[in-house]
């Protein structure tokens, strides 16, 4: 296998409050390979977005990396200065957020916003920049690009605005894009089109993607591999179809059982009882212990080691004595 583009190893992130430090991410380790789309899935508060912000050096001011490394093409991002970050963000690694309006300036035309970023990354004249802007708009599937060049963000639909944000994210030729719930605000048809665009970019531009979502349907459509997070921990990881067909961790099983299924119309939707513990409620042992119907005594006191079978990994005491039989 090729070298990973991104390698996160043993990452711990804590928040500092007046009454002390509280761990929000514990022992996060995963890799993203070239041309790979890796999904991160879990309920709100599980640490998905915090993981992406740690990768991009955009942690909130009261959050801190306590230990671990984040290597991008062999460079440790954790030790970069602010100036060094400027050359990475938007060029090597780009970010796409859920709500495109937060990334776009409502007072500037679409063409101007794309052109300004292009100017920063290239030395071309205005005429060439305009041609490149229109070509980029067409590449991300914006119809009537010449006309939309002069439009303002509020004149575009949500899906079109997200395409503009994707176009801007591509300008620096980033080979890693982190997309945080990029289709959540869109209706289903537009969602499908944007997911198809991500898959196309993987093929045509060799872009790798970290795709954060709480929606398994979305993850299944776009991802090669999936990481399941719970309460700041990675609890399971593997190829997407393998995880969907043979989930091992009780949390993953609960999430998958909760996916709405039209064949079960009329039946009550499965839910996982309880909620994700708040930072101050987290303690030792298995992070899922309070919600797990299969818990044992050891789960209260001892954090489960990861067990691996091929490229499927799970952290649960149910599999402590055996290699996973998939
Ligand atoms: Fe449940 Fe124990 Fe496995 Fe945690 S380690 S998921 S509590 S069985």
mmCIF file of C-alpha atoms and ligand atoms in Angstrom:
data_model
loop_
_atom_site.group_PDB
_atom_site.id
_atom_site.type_symbol
_atom_site.label_atom_id
_atom_site.label_comp_id
_atom_site.label_asym_id
_atom_site.label_seq_id
_atom_site.Cartn_x
_atom_site.Cartn_y
_atom_site.Cartn_z
ATOM 1 C CA UNK A 1 0.000 0.000 0.000
ATOM 2 C CA UNK A 2 1.186 3.581 -0.712
ATOM 3 C CA UNK A 3 2.279 5.982 2.001
ATOM 4 C CA UNK A 4 -0.600 7.743 3.760
ATOM 5 C CA UNK A 5 -1.289 11.336 2.801
ATOM 6 C CA UNK A 6 -2.489 12.045 6.323
ATOM 7 C CA UNK A 7 -1.558 10.085 9.416
ATOM 8 C CA UNK A 8 -3.053 10.948 12.802
ATOM 9 C CA UNK A 9 -1.384 9.069 15.657
ATOM 10 C CA UNK A 10 -2.418 8.844 19.326
ATOM 11 C CA UNK A 11 -4.011 12.297 19.284
ATOM 12 C CA UNK A 12 -5.399 13.659 22.566
ATOM 13 C CA UNK A 13 -7.234 17.001 22.654
ATOM 14 C CA UNK A 14 -8.539 18.610 25.858
ATOM 15 C CA UNK A 15 -10.647 21.651 26.689
ATOM 16 C CA UNK A 16 -9.618 23.899 29.547
ATOM 17 C CA UNK A 17 -12.393 25.304 31.721
ATOM 18 C CA UNK A 18 -12.211 27.202 35.022
ATOM 19 C CA UNK A 19 -12.584 23.958 36.944
ATOM 20 C CA UNK A 20 -9.930 22.015 35.032
ATOM 21 C CA UNK A 21 -8.997 20.199 31.815
ATOM 22 C CA UNK A 22 -11.377 17.745 30.184
ATOM 23 C CA UNK A 23 -10.412 15.282 27.454
ATOM 24 C CA UNK A 24 -12.478 15.679 24.269
ATOM 25 C CA UNK A 25 -10.455 13.405 21.957
ATOM 26 C CA UNK A 26 -8.551 10.378 23.247
ATOM 27 C CA UNK A 27 -6.000 8.319 21.413
ATOM 28 C CA UNK A 28 -7.262 9.118 17.909
ATOM 29 C CA UNK A 29 -5.273 7.245 15.253
ATOM 30 C CA UNK A 30 -6.146 6.869 11.584
ATOM 31 C CA UNK A 31 -4.696 7.391 8.138
ATOM 32 C CA UNK A 32 -5.987 8.678 4.809
ATOM 33 C CA UNK A 33 -4.352 7.359 1.645
ATOM 34 C CA UNK A 34 -4.110 9.082 -1.749
ATOM 35 C CA UNK A 35 -7.397 9.035 -3.695
ATOM 36 C CA UNK A 36 -9.263 7.698 -0.676
ATOM 37 C CA UNK A 37 -12.507 9.010 0.803
ATOM 38 C CA UNK A 38 -12.690 8.320 4.538
ATOM 39 C CA UNK A 39 -15.917 8.958 6.412
ATOM 40 C CA UNK A 40 -16.112 9.908 10.072
ATOM 41 C CA UNK A 41 -19.491 9.081 11.544
ATOM 42 C CA UNK A 42 -21.099 9.384 14.977
ATOM 43 C CA UNK A 43 -23.702 11.365 16.895
ATOM 44 C CA UNK A 44 -23.273 15.057 17.755
ATOM 45 C CA UNK A 45 -20.682 15.491 20.487
ATOM 46 C CA UNK A 46 -18.632 12.445 19.482
ATOM 47 C CA UNK A 47 -15.644 14.503 18.300
ATOM 48 C CA UNK A 48 -16.016 14.349 14.495
ATOM 49 C CA UNK A 49 -15.735 18.079 13.852
ATOM 50 C CA UNK A 50 -13.150 18.569 16.587
ATOM 51 C CA UNK A 51 -10.966 15.983 14.857
ATOM 52 C CA UNK A 52 -11.199 17.906 11.582
ATOM 53 C CA UNK A 53 -10.443 21.213 13.305
ATOM 54 C CA UNK A 54 -7.389 19.651 14.985
ATOM 55 C CA UNK A 55 -6.129 18.470 11.578
ATOM 56 C CA UNK A 56 -6.494 22.005 10.200
ATOM 57 C CA UNK A 57 -4.926 23.710 13.232
ATOM 58 C CA UNK A 58 -8.241 25.485 13.867
ATOM 59 C CA UNK A 59 -9.012 24.399 17.435
ATOM 60 C CA UNK A 60 -11.010 26.750 19.672
ATOM 61 C CA UNK A 61 -8.813 28.923 21.910
ATOM 62 C CA UNK A 62 -9.575 26.852 25.023
ATOM 63 C CA UNK A 63 -8.749 23.549 23.309
ATOM 64 C CA UNK A 64 -5.278 22.084 23.161
ATOM 65 C CA UNK A 65 -3.480 19.105 21.654
ATOM 66 C CA UNK A 66 -2.103 17.252 24.675
ATOM 67 C CA UNK A 67 -0.228 14.577 22.792
ATOM 68 C CA UNK A 68 0.050 12.809 19.481
ATOM 69 C CA UNK A 69 1.008 13.735 15.947
ATOM 70 C CA UNK A 70 -0.764 14.746 12.740
ATOM 71 C CA UNK A 71 1.478 14.052 9.766
ATOM 72 C CA UNK A 72 0.631 15.391 6.321
ATOM 73 C CA UNK A 73 3.033 14.042 3.683
ATOM 74 C CA UNK A 74 5.547 13.481 6.470
ATOM 75 C CA UNK A 75 5.260 17.027 7.948
ATOM 76 C CA UNK A 76 4.024 17.195 11.523
ATOM 77 C CA UNK A 77 1.188 19.736 11.449
ATOM 78 C CA UNK A 78 1.065 19.972 15.256
ATOM 79 C CA UNK A 79 4.366 21.866 15.405
ATOM 80 C CA UNK A 80 3.676 24.343 12.545
ATOM 81 C CA UNK A 81 3.806 28.098 13.150
ATOM 82 C CA UNK A 82 0.905 30.335 12.042
ATOM 83 C CA UNK A 83 2.897 31.430 8.982
ATOM 84 C CA UNK A 84 3.616 27.819 8.012
ATOM 85 C CA UNK A 85 -0.080 27.051 8.382
ATOM 86 C CA UNK A 86 -0.935 29.756 5.847
ATOM 87 C CA UNK A 87 0.919 27.834 3.145
ATOM 88 C CA UNK A 88 -0.857 24.561 4.013
ATOM 89 C CA UNK A 89 -4.439 25.729 4.489
ATOM 90 C CA UNK A 90 -6.285 26.187 1.227
ATOM 91 C CA UNK A 91 -3.303 24.902 -0.776
ATOM 92 C CA UNK A 92 -2.458 21.426 0.463
ATOM 93 C CA UNK A 93 -5.511 20.935 2.683
ATOM 94 C CA UNK A 94 -8.901 22.605 2.135
ATOM 95 C CA UNK A 95 -12.033 22.632 4.220
ATOM 96 C CA UNK A 96 -15.699 22.667 3.207
ATOM 97 C CA UNK A 97 -18.290 23.490 5.854
ATOM 98 C CA UNK A 98 -21.941 22.534 6.197
ATOM 99 C CA UNK A 99 -23.444 25.944 5.507
ATOM 100 C CA UNK A 100 -21.949 27.539 2.387
ATOM 101 C CA UNK A 101 -23.148 31.022 3.359
ATOM 102 C CA UNK A 102 -20.657 31.007 6.259
ATOM 103 C CA UNK A 103 -17.820 30.600 3.720
ATOM 104 C CA UNK A 104 -19.069 33.129 1.140
ATOM 105 C CA UNK A 105 -19.130 36.919 1.333
ATOM 106 C CA UNK A 106 -22.733 38.034 0.697
ATOM 107 C CA UNK A 107 -21.542 41.380 -0.685
ATOM 108 C CA UNK A 108 -19.315 40.022 -3.457
ATOM 109 C CA UNK A 109 -20.309 38.350 -6.703
ATOM 110 C CA UNK A 110 -19.545 34.667 -7.172
ATOM 111 C CA UNK A 111 -17.073 35.461 -9.931
ATOM 112 C CA UNK A 112 -15.207 37.972 -7.773
ATOM 113 C CA UNK A 113 -14.964 35.547 -4.842
ATOM 114 C CA UNK A 114 -13.517 32.741 -6.941
ATOM 115 C CA UNK A 115 -11.250 35.161 -8.859
ATOM 116 C CA UNK A 116 -9.801 36.696 -5.682
ATOM 117 C CA UNK A 117 -8.669 33.277 -4.454
ATOM 118 C CA UNK A 118 -7.325 32.373 -7.904
ATOM 119 C CA UNK A 119 -5.290 35.594 -7.950
ATOM 120 C CA UNK A 120 -3.657 34.639 -4.658
ATOM 121 C CA UNK A 121 -2.632 31.249 -6.016
ATOM 122 C CA UNK A 122 -1.602 32.200 -9.569
ATOM 123 C CA UNK A 123 0.211 35.034 -11.330
ATOM 124 C CA UNK A 124 -2.221 35.335 -14.239
ATOM 125 C CA UNK A 125 -3.756 38.504 -15.685
ATOM 126 C CA UNK A 126 -7.406 39.473 -15.136
ATOM 127 C CA UNK A 127 -8.584 38.047 -18.474
ATOM 128 C CA UNK A 128 -6.960 34.673 -17.751
ATOM 129 C CA UNK A 129 -8.288 34.682 -14.179
ATOM 130 C CA UNK A 130 -11.825 35.210 -15.498
ATOM 131 C CA UNK A 131 -11.440 32.343 -17.966
ATOM 132 C CA UNK A 132 -10.087 30.089 -15.209
ATOM 133 C CA UNK A 133 -12.947 31.095 -12.895
ATOM 134 C CA UNK A 134 -15.556 30.182 -15.501
ATOM 135 C CA UNK A 135 -13.790 26.907 -16.285
ATOM 136 C CA UNK A 136 -13.745 26.043 -12.581
ATOM 137 C CA UNK A 137 -17.421 26.931 -12.203
ATOM 138 C CA UNK A 138 -18.198 24.575 -15.092
ATOM 139 C CA UNK A 139 -16.015 21.835 -13.595
ATOM 140 C CA UNK A 140 -18.078 21.816 -10.389
ATOM 141 C CA UNK A 141 -21.286 21.691 -12.382
ATOM 142 C CA UNK A 142 -22.529 25.275 -12.090
ATOM 143 C CA UNK A 143 -24.922 25.893 -14.979
ATOM 144 C CA UNK A 144 -24.779 29.119 -17.040
ATOM 145 C CA UNK A 145 -21.384 29.894 -15.509
ATOM 146 C CA UNK A 146 -20.923 33.147 -17.475
ATOM 147 C CA UNK A 147 -24.222 34.440 -16.101
ATOM 148 C CA UNK A 148 -23.643 33.203 -12.544
ATOM 149 C CA UNK A 149 -20.242 34.897 -12.561
ATOM 150 C CA UNK A 150 -22.070 38.183 -11.938
ATOM 151 C CA UNK A 151 -24.567 36.771 -9.388
ATOM 152 C CA UNK A 152 -24.469 37.259 -5.618
ATOM 153 C CA UNK A 153 -24.628 34.305 -3.189
ATOM 154 C CA UNK A 154 -28.234 35.039 -2.141
ATOM 155 C CA UNK A 155 -29.314 34.611 -5.786
ATOM 156 C CA UNK A 156 -28.100 30.996 -5.832
ATOM 157 C CA UNK A 157 -29.724 27.870 -4.401
ATOM 158 C CA UNK A 158 -28.066 26.057 -1.478
ATOM 159 C CA UNK A 159 -26.669 23.377 -3.797
ATOM 160 C CA UNK A 160 -25.201 25.962 -6.173
ATOM 161 C CA UNK A 161 -23.615 27.859 -3.277
ATOM 162 C CA UNK A 162 -22.034 24.619 -2.057
ATOM 163 C CA UNK A 163 -20.623 24.059 -5.566
ATOM 164 C CA UNK A 164 -19.070 27.542 -5.397
ATOM 165 C CA UNK A 165 -17.469 26.647 -2.041
ATOM 166 C CA UNK A 166 -16.160 23.399 -3.548
ATOM 167 C CA UNK A 167 -14.745 25.358 -6.511
ATOM 168 C CA UNK A 168 -12.897 27.676 -4.097
ATOM 169 C CA UNK A 169 -11.619 24.673 -2.109
ATOM 170 C CA UNK A 170 -10.125 23.232 -5.308
ATOM 171 C CA UNK A 171 -8.218 26.340 -6.374
ATOM 172 C CA UNK A 172 -5.027 25.625 -4.451
ATOM 173 C CA UNK A 173 -4.973 22.090 -5.953
ATOM 174 C CA UNK A 174 -5.396 20.695 -2.433
ATOM 175 C CA UNK A 175 -4.860 16.966 -2.398
ATOM 176 C CA UNK A 176 -6.774 16.606 0.868
ATOM 177 C CA UNK A 177 -10.228 18.123 1.381
ATOM 178 C CA UNK A 178 -11.983 17.948 4.725
ATOM 179 C CA UNK A 179 -15.727 18.242 4.296
ATOM 180 C CA UNK A 180 -17.769 18.731 7.482
ATOM 181 C CA UNK A 181 -21.407 17.745 6.879
ATOM 182 C CA UNK A 182 -21.237 19.381 3.413
ATOM 183 C CA UNK A 183 -24.617 18.101 2.253
ATOM 184 C CA UNK A 184 -26.652 18.286 5.468
ATOM 185 C CA UNK A 185 -28.287 21.612 4.575
ATOM 186 C CA UNK A 186 -29.291 20.407 1.088
ATOM 187 C CA UNK A 187 -32.347 18.553 -0.124
ATOM 188 C CA UNK A 188 -31.932 14.907 -1.132
ATOM 189 C CA UNK A 189 -31.667 15.387 -4.906
ATOM 190 C CA UNK A 190 -29.037 18.104 -4.578
ATOM 191 C CA UNK A 191 -27.228 15.999 -1.949
ATOM 192 C CA UNK A 192 -26.846 13.198 -4.486
ATOM 193 C CA UNK A 193 -25.445 15.590 -7.091
ATOM 194 C CA UNK A 194 -22.870 17.000 -4.653
ATOM 195 C CA UNK A 195 -21.844 13.475 -3.545
ATOM 196 C CA UNK A 196 -21.401 12.526 -7.186
ATOM 197 C CA UNK A 197 -19.237 15.626 -7.635
ATOM 198 C CA UNK A 198 -16.978 14.512 -4.755
ATOM 199 C CA UNK A 199 -16.556 11.080 -6.333
ATOM 200 C CA UNK A 200 -15.759 12.687 -9.675
ATOM 201 C CA UNK A 201 -13.121 14.928 -8.086
ATOM 202 C CA UNK A 202 -11.494 11.882 -6.546
ATOM 203 C CA UNK A 203 -11.165 10.376 -10.035
ATOM 204 C CA UNK A 204 -10.243 13.474 -12.027
ATOM 205 C CA UNK A 205 -8.092 15.366 -9.515
ATOM 206 C CA UNK A 206 -6.857 12.473 -7.321
ATOM 207 C CA UNK A 207 -8.306 14.337 -4.338
ATOM 208 C CA UNK A 208 -8.503 12.543 -0.989
ATOM 209 C CA UNK A 209 -11.383 13.425 1.255
ATOM 210 C CA UNK A 210 -12.219 13.227 4.937
ATOM 211 C CA UNK A 211 -16.002 13.283 4.936
ATOM 212 C CA UNK A 212 -17.744 14.020 8.214
ATOM 213 C CA UNK A 213 -21.380 13.100 8.536
ATOM 214 C CA UNK A 214 -23.967 11.654 10.884
ATOM 215 C CA UNK A 215 -25.808 10.219 7.859
ATOM 216 C CA UNK A 216 -24.915 6.631 6.901
ATOM 217 C CA UNK A 217 -26.706 6.983 3.566
ATOM 218 C CA UNK A 218 -24.399 9.834 2.623
ATOM 219 C CA UNK A 219 -21.301 8.024 3.962
ATOM 220 C CA UNK A 220 -22.204 4.886 1.994
ATOM 221 C CA UNK A 221 -22.582 6.793 -1.267
ATOM 222 C CA UNK A 222 -19.237 8.518 -1.153
ATOM 223 C CA UNK A 223 -16.778 6.796 1.219
ATOM 224 C CA UNK A 224 -14.330 3.931 0.760
ATOM 225 C CA UNK A 225 -13.686 3.512 4.467
ATOM 226 C CA UNK A 226 -15.441 4.662 7.620
ATOM 227 C CA UNK A 227 -14.350 5.581 11.138
ATOM 228 C CA UNK A 228 -16.982 5.393 13.882
ATOM 229 C CA UNK A 229 -16.441 7.828 16.768
ATOM 230 C CA UNK A 230 -18.065 7.814 20.168
ATOM 231 C CA UNK A 231 -17.425 10.284 23.027
ATOM 232 C CA UNK A 232 -14.036 11.336 21.655
ATOM 233 C CA UNK A 233 -12.823 7.814 20.817
ATOM 234 C CA UNK A 234 -12.594 5.803 17.620
ATOM 235 C CA UNK A 235 -14.564 2.640 18.413
ATOM 236 C CA UNK A 236 -14.606 0.936 15.006
ATOM 237 C CA UNK A 237 -13.022 1.378 11.597
ATOM 238 C CA UNK A 238 -13.118 -0.487 8.312
ATOM 239 C CA UNK A 239 -14.254 -0.562 4.670
ATOM 240 C CA UNK A 240 -17.714 0.970 4.391
ATOM 241 C CA UNK A 241 -19.597 -2.082 3.089
ATOM 242 C CA UNK A 242 -17.888 -4.348 5.618
ATOM 243 C CA UNK A 243 -18.920 -2.100 8.506
ATOM 244 C CA UNK A 244 -22.476 -1.814 7.197
ATOM 245 C CA UNK A 245 -22.840 -5.577 6.660
ATOM 246 C CA UNK A 246 -20.877 -6.770 9.727
ATOM 247 C CA UNK A 247 -20.782 -4.045 12.378
ATOM 248 C CA UNK A 248 -19.003 -5.341 15.475
ATOM 249 C CA UNK A 249 -19.170 -2.595 18.065
ATOM 250 C CA UNK A 250 -22.511 -2.344 19.900
ATOM 251 C CA UNK A 251 -22.543 1.414 19.192
ATOM 252 C CA UNK A 252 -22.027 0.902 15.457
ATOM 253 C CA UNK A 253 -24.699 -1.806 15.502
ATOM 254 C CA UNK A 254 -27.081 0.615 17.218
ATOM 255 C CA UNK A 255 -26.358 3.381 14.714
ATOM 256 C CA UNK A 256 -26.918 1.059 11.760
ATOM 257 C CA UNK A 257 -30.142 -0.310 13.229
ATOM 258 C CA UNK A 258 -31.301 3.301 13.531
ATOM 259 C CA UNK A 259 -31.024 3.923 9.775
ATOM 260 C CA UNK A 260 -34.589 4.425 8.484
ATOM 261 C CA UNK A 261 -35.612 1.467 6.287
ATOM 262 C CA UNK A 262 -38.593 1.847 3.974
ATOM 263 C CA UNK A 263 -39.232 -1.944 4.244
ATOM 264 C CA UNK A 264 -39.964 -1.412 7.949
ATOM 265 C CA UNK A 265 -42.521 1.339 7.373
ATOM 266 C CA UNK A 266 -44.953 1.565 10.275
ATOM 267 C CA UNK A 267 -42.535 -0.027 12.755
ATOM 268 C CA UNK A 268 -41.026 2.213 15.441
ATOM 269 C CA UNK A 269 -37.558 3.473 14.526
ATOM 270 C CA UNK A 270 -34.735 1.910 16.549
ATOM 271 C CA UNK A 271 -32.945 4.352 18.844
ATOM 272 C CA UNK A 272 -29.945 3.969 21.137
ATOM 273 C CA UNK A 273 -31.106 4.712 24.671
ATOM 274 C CA UNK A 274 -29.338 7.515 26.562
ATOM 275 C CA UNK A 275 -27.065 10.177 25.140
ATOM 276 C CA UNK A 276 -23.415 10.894 24.484
ATOM 277 C CA UNK A 277 -21.814 11.825 27.847
ATOM 278 C CA UNK A 278 -20.783 15.474 28.229
ATOM 279 C CA UNK A 279 -17.059 16.158 28.676
ATOM 280 C CA UNK A 280 -17.319 16.385 32.477
ATOM 281 C CA UNK A 281 -19.211 13.073 32.681
ATOM 282 C CA UNK A 282 -16.552 11.026 30.893
ATOM 283 C CA UNK A 283 -14.496 8.579 32.942
ATOM 284 C CA UNK A 284 -12.366 5.448 32.562
ATOM 285 C CA UNK A 285 -13.498 2.139 31.113
ATOM 286 C CA UNK A 286 -15.396 1.802 27.852
ATOM 287 C CA UNK A 287 -16.852 5.171 26.776
ATOM 288 C CA UNK A 288 -20.093 3.459 25.654
ATOM 289 C CA UNK A 289 -20.649 1.548 28.916
ATOM 290 C CA UNK A 290 -23.668 3.535 30.154
ATOM 291 C CA UNK A 291 -25.649 2.858 26.957
ATOM 292 C CA UNK A 292 -24.490 -0.655 26.131
ATOM 293 C CA UNK A 293 -26.883 -3.564 26.713
ATOM 294 C CA UNK A 294 -23.979 -6.047 26.475
ATOM 295 C CA UNK A 295 -21.717 -4.448 29.089
ATOM 296 C CA UNK A 296 -19.689 -6.617 31.448
ATOM 297 C CA UNK A 297 -17.903 -5.799 34.726
ATOM 298 C CA UNK A 298 -14.606 -5.162 32.947
ATOM 299 C CA UNK A 299 -16.257 -2.512 30.737
ATOM 300 C CA UNK A 300 -16.720 -0.212 33.773
ATOM 301 C CA UNK A 301 -13.041 -0.129 34.644
ATOM 302 C CA UNK A 302 -10.885 -0.991 31.645
ATOM 303 C CA UNK A 303 -10.605 0.740 28.306
ATOM 304 C CA UNK A 304 -10.862 -1.893 25.528
ATOM 305 C CA UNK A 305 -7.849 -2.523 23.312
ATOM 306 C CA UNK A 306 -8.295 -2.422 19.543
ATOM 307 C CA UNK A 307 -8.672 -5.824 17.879
ATOM 308 C CA UNK A 308 -7.898 -6.093 14.224
ATOM 309 C CA UNK A 309 -8.874 -8.529 11.515
ATOM 310 C CA UNK A 310 -7.531 -7.479 8.154
ATOM 311 C CA UNK A 311 -8.501 -3.849 7.755
ATOM 312 C CA UNK A 312 -11.484 -3.984 10.156
ATOM 313 C CA UNK A 313 -10.751 -2.813 13.699
ATOM 314 C CA UNK A 314 -12.974 -2.641 16.770
ATOM 315 C CA UNK A 315 -12.457 -1.581 20.385
ATOM 316 C CA UNK A 316 -14.799 -3.628 22.556
ATOM 317 C CA UNK A 317 -14.197 -6.221 25.311
ATOM 318 C CA UNK A 318 -16.596 -8.608 23.559
ATOM 319 C CA UNK A 319 -13.769 -9.309 21.100
ATOM 320 C CA UNK A 320 -10.899 -9.316 23.612
ATOM 321 C CA UNK A 321 -10.199 -13.037 23.445
ATOM 322 C CA UNK A 322 -10.600 -13.645 19.752
ATOM 323 C CA UNK A 323 -9.584 -12.418 16.388
ATOM 324 C CA UNK A 324 -12.685 -10.984 14.757
ATOM 325 C CA UNK A 325 -14.372 -13.615 12.673
ATOM 326 C CA UNK A 326 -15.733 -11.714 9.700
HETATM 327 FE FE1 LIG B 1 -20.311 -2.632 25.481
HETATM 328 FE FE2 LIG B 1 -18.285 -3.436 26.974
HETATM 329 FE FE3 LIG B 1 -18.057 -3.464 24.336
HETATM 330 FE FE4 LIG B 1 -18.112 -1.176 25.676
HETATM 331 S S1 LIG B 1 -16.535 -2.749 25.801
HETATM 332 S S2 LIG B 1 -19.203 -1.628 23.811
HETATM 333 S S3 LIG B 1 -19.572 -1.618 27.288
HETATM 334 S S4 LIG B 1 -19.471 -4.705 25.582
#
